[in-house]
Tab-separated table of C-alpha atoms in Angstrom:
chain	number	residue	atom	x	y	z
Y	28	VAL	CA	116.059	149.303	-7.996
Y	29	GLN	CA	116.954	145.513	-8.066
Y	30	LEU	CA	119.773	144.017	-5.761
Y	31	GLN	CA	121.950	141.302	-6.619
Y	32	ALA	CA	124.140	139.956	-3.334
Y	33	SER	CA	127.004	137.704	-3.900
Y	34	GLY	CA	129.869	136.073	-1.621
Y	35	GLY	CA	128.194	134.344	1.043
Y	36	GLY	CA	129.007	130.780	2.065
Y	37	LEU	CA	130.820	128.590	4.802
Y	38	VAL	CA	133.716	129.341	6.896
Y	39	GLN	CA	135.535	128.617	9.672
Y	40	ALA	CA	135.955	130.868	12.895
Y	41	GLY	CA	138.517	133.357	12.497
Y	42	GLY	CA	138.229	133.367	8.598
Y	43	SER	CA	137.271	135.890	6.557
Y	44	LEU	CA	134.106	136.476	3.888
Y	45	ARG	CA	133.555	139.221	1.227
Y	46	LEU	CA	130.306	140.133	0.287
Y	47	SER	CA	129.191	142.076	-2.513
Y	48	CYS	CA	126.014	143.723	-3.743
Y	49	THR	CA	125.229	145.258	-6.695
Y	50	ALA	CA	122.160	147.746	-7.580
Y	51	SER	CA	120.566	147.933	-10.895
Y	52	LYS	CA	120.882	151.869	-10.619
Y	53	PHE	CA	122.131	154.227	-8.272
Y	54	THR	CA	121.124	155.039	-4.827
Y	55	PHE	CA	121.955	157.151	-2.273
Y	56	THR	CA	122.598	154.881	0.581
Y	57	MET	CA	123.760	150.771	0.525
Y	58	GLY	CA	123.957	148.825	3.215
Y	59	TRP	CA	123.570	145.485	4.890
Y	60	PHE	CA	121.353	143.652	7.559
Y	61	ARG	CA	121.429	140.187	8.588
Y	62	GLN	CA	118.754	137.945	10.342
Y	63	ALA	CA	119.969	134.760	12.161
Y	64	PRO	CA	116.990	132.190	12.943
Y	65	GLY	CA	114.761	132.950	15.747
Y	66	LYS	CA	116.501	136.462	15.666
Y	67	GLU	CA	115.073	139.814	14.621
Y	68	ARG	CA	116.571	141.759	11.609
Y	69	GLU	CA	120.020	143.522	12.632
Y	70	PHE	CA	121.625	146.057	11.306
Y	71	VAL	CA	125.063	145.625	10.052
Y	72	GLY	CA	126.514	148.500	8.481
Y	73	SER	CA	125.537	151.546	5.919
Y	74	THR	CA	127.369	153.752	3.939
Y	75	SER	CA	126.098	157.169	1.714
Y	76	ALA	CA	128.215	160.333	0.535
Y	77	SER	CA	131.496	158.939	2.151
Y	78	ARG	CA	130.313	158.133	5.792
Y	79	THR	CA	129.923	154.609	7.109
Y	80	TYR	CA	128.136	153.455	10.318
Y	81	TYR	CA	128.527	150.070	11.865
Y	82	GLY	CA	126.564	147.835	14.106
Y	83	ASP	CA	128.122	147.307	17.647
Y	84	SER	CA	128.607	143.533	17.175
Y	85	VAL	CA	130.738	144.141	14.316
Y	86	LYS	CA	132.568	147.057	14.609
Y	87	GLY	CA	136.544	146.426	14.217
Y	88	ARG	CA	135.896	143.003	11.900
Y	89	PHE	CA	133.559	144.326	9.307
Y	90	THR	CA	134.624	146.814	6.735
Y	91	ILE	CA	132.074	148.407	4.299
Y	92	SER	CA	133.345	150.055	0.577
Y	93	ARG	CA	131.707	151.176	-2.291
Y	94	GLU	CA	132.247	151.510	-5.852
Y	95	ASN	CA	129.685	154.169	-7.073
Y	96	ALA	CA	130.820	153.828	-11.125
Y	97	LYS	CA	129.534	150.238	-10.448
Y	98	ASN	CA	126.509	150.637	-7.983
Y	99	THR	CA	127.967	148.077	-5.907
Y	100	VAL	CA	128.839	147.803	-2.039
Y	101	HIS	CA	131.181	145.544	-0.591
Y	102	LEU	CA	131.018	144.113	2.933
Y	103	GLN	CA	134.498	142.872	4.429
Y	104	MET	CA	133.910	140.381	7.302
Y	105	ASN	CA	136.954	139.789	8.853
Y	106	SER	CA	137.677	137.579	12.533
Y	107	LEU	CA	134.436	135.890	11.931
Y	108	ARG	CA	132.329	133.924	14.924
Y	109	PRO	CA	129.886	131.556	14.586
Y	110	ASP	CA	127.664	134.137	15.914
Y	111	ASP	CA	127.926	136.113	12.876
Y	112	THR	CA	125.934	133.057	11.129
Y	113	ALA	CA	122.479	134.371	9.396
Y	114	VAL	CA	121.541	135.714	6.389
Y	115	TYR	CA	122.989	138.762	4.870
Y	116	TYR	CA	120.334	141.201	3.197
Y	117	CYS	CA	121.791	143.894	1.174
Y	118	ALA	CA	119.553	147.162	1.556
Y	119	ALA	CA	119.368	150.543	-0.405
Y	120	SER	CA	117.684	154.038	0.049
Y	121	ILE	CA	117.284	156.920	-2.061
Y	122	ARG	CA	115.466	159.016	0.671
Y	123	PHE	CA	117.517	157.931	3.576
Y	124	ASN	CA	121.276	158.584	4.554
Y	125	ALA	CA	123.345	156.069	6.317
Y	126	GLU	CA	122.687	157.175	9.619
Y	127	ALA	CA	118.956	157.118	9.320
Y	128	MET	CA	119.499	153.298	7.968
Y	129	SER	CA	121.588	152.474	10.812
Y	130	ASN	CA	118.960	153.885	13.384
Y	131	MET	CA	115.827	152.432	11.574
Y	132	PRO	CA	115.500	149.356	9.464
Y	133	SER	CA	112.583	150.862	8.201
Y	134	ALA	CA	114.792	153.893	6.502
Y	135	THR	CA	115.216	151.192	3.594
Y	136	ASP	CA	113.716	151.450	0.029
Y	137	TYR	CA	114.829	147.982	-1.657
Y	138	TRP	CA	115.982	144.840	-0.253
Y	139	GLY	CA	117.998	142.141	-1.736
Y	140	LYS	CA	117.180	138.736	-1.573
Y	141	GLY	CA	119.794	137.733	0.978
Y	142	THR	CA	122.814	135.422	0.981
Y	143	GLN	CA	123.823	132.762	3.611
Y	144	VAL	CA	126.666	133.170	5.664
Y	145	THR	CA	127.680	130.041	8.293
Y	146	VAL	CA	130.761	129.934	10.227
Y	147	SER	CA	131.879	126.803	11.806
Y	148	SER	CA	133.213	126.518	15.241
């Protein structure tokens, strides 16, 4: 399975961005992680079977949605802050559900190449 992400870019603090990720075929779970320079990869959100999970730092600001017919997941990011600056990676799994992905980065079978999100103050 190949994952292609798009939508990253530069935005001012308080602004919004929408990331999208399309998989080459259907996967049970899709989600997002991010990694800032010098930091570990951090869980952002995941979805499977109409259930969604979010990392604590993005709850209330980010929303995941999915278009199963297009094998696509979106990440709507609102109220962006400079500490949201990171490379955002699309993730997918055929073995693990969204809850598992939220608890274990290893519960991911496929990774996209990442898209840069930069939030200026």
